[in-house]
């Protein structure tokens, strides 16, 4: 029974803190990028100030990718 570890690993407090810091930084990046993307997407079809065909769809795809990275 000495070699049975129940399938989990232990982390030091420092390792756990590093993980929390990385998660916090990822959230900060997400929070900084989302307003930009939402503003770019707004009125994409009716007021195409930026020449970017399919802008709304491409921004939606990127938002989905960010959500997948952050929550995945």
XYZ file of N, CA, C and O in Angstrom:
288
model
N 0.814 -1.196 0.000
C 0.000 0.000 0.000
C 0.860 1.264 0.000
O 0.353 2.337 -0.254
N 2.148 1.158 0.207
C 3.023 2.329 0.249
C 3.123 3.041 -1.098
O 3.406 4.228 -1.147
N 2.901 2.325 -2.201
C 3.044 2.947 -3.516
C 1.719 3.516 -4.051
O 1.667 4.049 -5.139
N 0.657 3.468 -3.300
C -0.634 4.005 -3.726
C -0.733 5.461 -3.292
O -0.635 5.791 -2.118
N -0.906 6.374 -4.267
C -0.899 7.806 -3.940
C -2.256 8.487 -4.112
O -2.350 9.701 -4.072
N -3.307 7.738 -4.336
C -4.659 8.259 -4.504
C -4.818 9.126 -5.748
O -5.840 9.751 -5.947
N -3.794 9.253 -6.582
C -3.902 9.965 -7.843
C -3.838 11.477 -7.769
O -4.272 12.166 -8.673
N -3.300 12.025 -6.696
C -3.176 13.483 -6.639
C -1.738 13.856 -6.327
O -0.938 13.045 -5.891
N -1.434 15.130 -6.588
C -0.104 15.658 -6.328
C -0.206 16.781 -5.321
O -1.218 17.477 -5.247
N 0.842 16.995 -4.593
C 0.889 18.087 -3.625
C 1.667 19.255 -4.219
O 2.571 19.073 -5.025
N 1.269 20.444 -3.856
C 1.948 21.655 -4.296
C 2.378 22.441 -3.075
O 1.706 22.422 -2.043
N 3.465 23.163 -3.228
C 3.878 24.042 -2.152
C 3.019 25.302 -2.204
O 2.370 25.594 -3.212
N 3.032 26.056 -1.155
C 2.273 27.306 -1.125
C 2.779 28.251 -2.206
O 1.996 28.965 -2.845
N 4.078 28.254 -2.451
C 4.650 29.110 -3.491
C 4.169 28.738 -4.876
O 3.872 29.609 -5.701
N 4.082 27.443 -5.158
C 3.591 26.986 -6.457
C 2.124 27.350 -6.641
O 1.708 27.768 -7.723
N 1.349 27.207 -5.604
C -0.067 27.563 -5.667
C -0.225 29.066 -5.895
O -1.072 29.494 -6.682
N 0.603 29.862 -5.236
C 0.549 31.319 -5.395
C 0.888 31.723 -6.824
O 0.242 32.590 -7.408
N 1.891 31.088 -7.429
C 2.262 31.381 -8.819
C 1.099 31.096 -9.755
O 0.842 31.851 -10.690
N 0.385 30.020 -9.513
C -0.768 29.680 -10.343
C -1.850 30.740 -10.213
O -2.452 31.152 -11.201
N -2.096 31.198 -9.002
C -3.101 32.239 -8.789
C -2.693 33.547 -9.450
O -3.530 34.242 -10.031
N -1.414 33.882 -9.409
C -0.929 35.110 -10.039
C -1.110 35.023 -11.548
O -1.563 35.970 -12.191
N -0.792 33.869 -12.146
C -0.966 33.700 -13.589
C -2.436 33.811 -13.963
O -2.780 34.426 -14.972
N -3.305 33.236 -13.168
C -4.740 33.317 -13.432
C -5.207 34.762 -13.345
O -5.982 35.225 -14.178
N -4.728 35.490 -12.355
C -5.087 36.894 -12.187
C -4.600 37.720 -13.376
O -5.318 38.567 -13.887
N -3.376 37.460 -13.836
C -2.844 38.192 -14.981
C -3.647 37.883 -16.243
O -3.920 38.775 -17.043
N -4.037 36.644 -16.423
C -4.855 36.280 -17.575
C -6.180 37.030 -17.532
O -6.654 37.532 -18.559
N -6.779 37.142 -16.368
C -8.043 37.866 -16.229
C -7.845 39.347 -16.518
O -8.680 39.980 -17.154
N -6.734 39.913 -16.077
C -6.454 41.328 -16.335
C -6.285 41.586 -17.834
O -6.779 42.589 -18.351
N -5.592 40.689 -18.530
C -5.431 40.824 -19.974
C -6.794 40.737 -20.657
O -7.119 41.540 -21.525
N -7.575 39.754 -20.262
C -8.918 39.588 -20.811
C -9.746 40.859 -20.604
O -10.374 41.364 -21.534
N -9.722 41.393 -19.394
C -10.492 42.589 -19.072
C -10.011 43.804 -19.875
O -10.799 44.699 -20.190
N -8.735 43.850 -20.207
C -8.196 44.959 -20.981
C -8.542 44.849 -22.462
O -8.775 45.853 -23.130
N -8.585 43.637 -22.982
C -8.804 43.421 -24.415
C -10.289 43.469 -24.786
O -10.642 43.954 -25.864
N -11.146 43.002 -23.927
C -12.569 42.908 -24.270
C -13.212 44.251 -24.625
O -13.960 44.327 -25.608
N -12.959 45.339 -23.898
C -13.558 46.610 -24.318
C -13.106 47.027 -25.728
O -13.905 47.543 -26.510
N -11.851 46.797 -26.046
C -11.356 47.107 -27.384
C -12.106 46.299 -28.438
O -12.578 46.840 -29.439
N -12.227 45.009 -28.212
C -12.914 44.163 -29.179
C -14.384 44.531 -29.308
O -14.921 44.578 -30.421
N -15.020 44.805 -28.195
C -16.433 45.184 -28.251
C -16.630 46.501 -28.992
O -17.583 46.648 -29.757
N -15.725 47.455 -28.806
C -15.831 48.723 -29.528
C -15.552 48.538 -31.018
O -16.186 49.181 -31.851
N -14.612 47.693 -31.365
C -14.346 47.417 -32.773
C -15.539 46.738 -33.437
O -15.830 46.970 -34.607
N -16.207 45.879 -32.685
C -17.328 45.133 -33.237
C -18.573 46.002 -33.405
O -19.357 45.820 -34.320
N -18.738 46.980 -32.537
C -19.912 47.838 -32.557
C -20.034 48.532 -33.917
O -19.071 49.091 -34.425
N -21.176 48.490 -34.491
C -21.460 49.136 -35.780
C -20.536 48.660 -36.899
O -20.261 49.409 -37.833
N -20.062 47.444 -36.814
C -19.112 46.929 -37.806
C -19.695 46.926 -39.209
O -18.988 47.196 -40.175
N -20.973 46.619 -39.332
C -21.587 46.521 -40.656
C -22.187 47.844 -41.120
O -22.197 48.132 -42.310
N -22.670 48.655 -40.192
C -23.353 49.881 -40.588
C -22.416 51.073 -40.730
O -22.702 51.991 -41.496
N -21.315 51.085 -40.000
C -20.348 52.181 -40.074
C -18.941 51.605 -40.240
O -18.144 51.612 -39.303
N -18.643 51.144 -41.426
C -17.332 50.518 -41.628
C -16.202 51.548 -41.755
O -15.681 51.802 -42.837
N -15.852 52.187 -40.643
C -14.782 53.181 -40.638
C -13.450 52.506 -40.967
O -12.640 53.045 -41.702
N -13.243 51.341 -40.437
C -12.050 50.558 -40.713
C -12.395 49.590 -41.838
O -13.375 48.859 -41.754
N -11.592 49.580 -42.869
C -11.808 48.646 -43.988
C -11.357 47.264 -43.526
O -10.173 46.939 -43.525
N -12.315 46.466 -43.087
C -12.014 45.158 -42.508
C -13.189 44.235 -42.824
O -14.101 44.089 -42.006
N -13.200 43.646 -43.999
C -14.312 42.776 -44.388
C -14.520 41.644 -43.375
O -13.557 41.010 -42.938
N -15.764 41.421 -43.006
C -16.088 40.353 -42.053
C -15.612 40.650 -40.642
O -15.381 39.740 -39.853
N -15.476 41.937 -40.317
C -14.917 42.342 -39.021
C -15.677 41.735 -37.849
O -15.075 41.174 -36.930
N -16.992 41.823 -37.852
C -17.780 41.335 -36.717
C -17.568 39.846 -36.495
O -17.361 39.399 -35.359
N -17.581 39.087 -37.569
C -17.404 37.635 -37.443
C -16.007 37.287 -36.930
O -15.842 36.408 -36.080
N -15.001 37.987 -37.443
C -13.631 37.708 -37.004
C -13.418 38.098 -35.553
O -12.723 37.395 -34.811
N -14.015 39.197 -35.141
C -13.909 39.591 -33.734
C -14.640 38.598 -32.847
O -14.150 38.215 -31.778
N -15.823 38.146 -33.287
C -16.554 37.133 -32.520
C -15.720 35.861 -32.370
O -15.683 35.257 -31.286
N -15.042 35.445 -33.428
C -14.185 34.261 -33.361
C -13.058 34.471 -32.354
O -12.721 33.568 -31.587
N -12.464 35.676 -32.345
C -11.381 35.956 -31.416
C -11.887 36.001 -29.976
O -11.231 35.493 -29.057
N -13.063 36.576 -29.765
C -13.663 36.592 -28.429
C -13.904 35.160 -27.950
O -13.616 34.823 -26.799
N -14.428 34.317 -28.829
C -14.631 32.905 -28.473
C -13.310 32.245 -28.097
O -13.238 31.464 -27.151
N -12.256 32.562 -28.849
C -10.935 31.990 -28.571
C -10.433 32.449 -27.191
O -9.922 31.641 -26.412
N -10.597 33.738 -26.886
C -10.188 34.243 -25.562
C -10.973 33.544 -24.459
O -10.406 33.162 -23.427
N -12.293 33.408 -24.664
C -13.113 32.725 -23.658
C -12.659 31.282 -23.458
O -12.603 30.802 -22.319
N -12.322 30.602 -24.541
C -11.846 29.220 -24.450
C -10.532 29.141 -23.684
O -10.356 28.277 -22.834
N -9.618 30.050 -23.992
C -8.321 30.053 -23.304
C -8.498 30.325 -21.816
O -7.938 29.629 -20.976
N -9.293 31.325 -21.494
C -9.436 31.721 -20.092
C -10.203 30.692 -19.274
O -9.823 30.387 -18.151
N -11.227 30.121 -19.865
C -12.078 29.193 -19.117
C -11.717 27.741 -19.327
O -12.197 26.885 -18.604
N -10.888 27.476 -20.336
C -10.568 26.087 -20.693
C -9.478 25.563 -19.893
O -9.212 24.563 -19.475
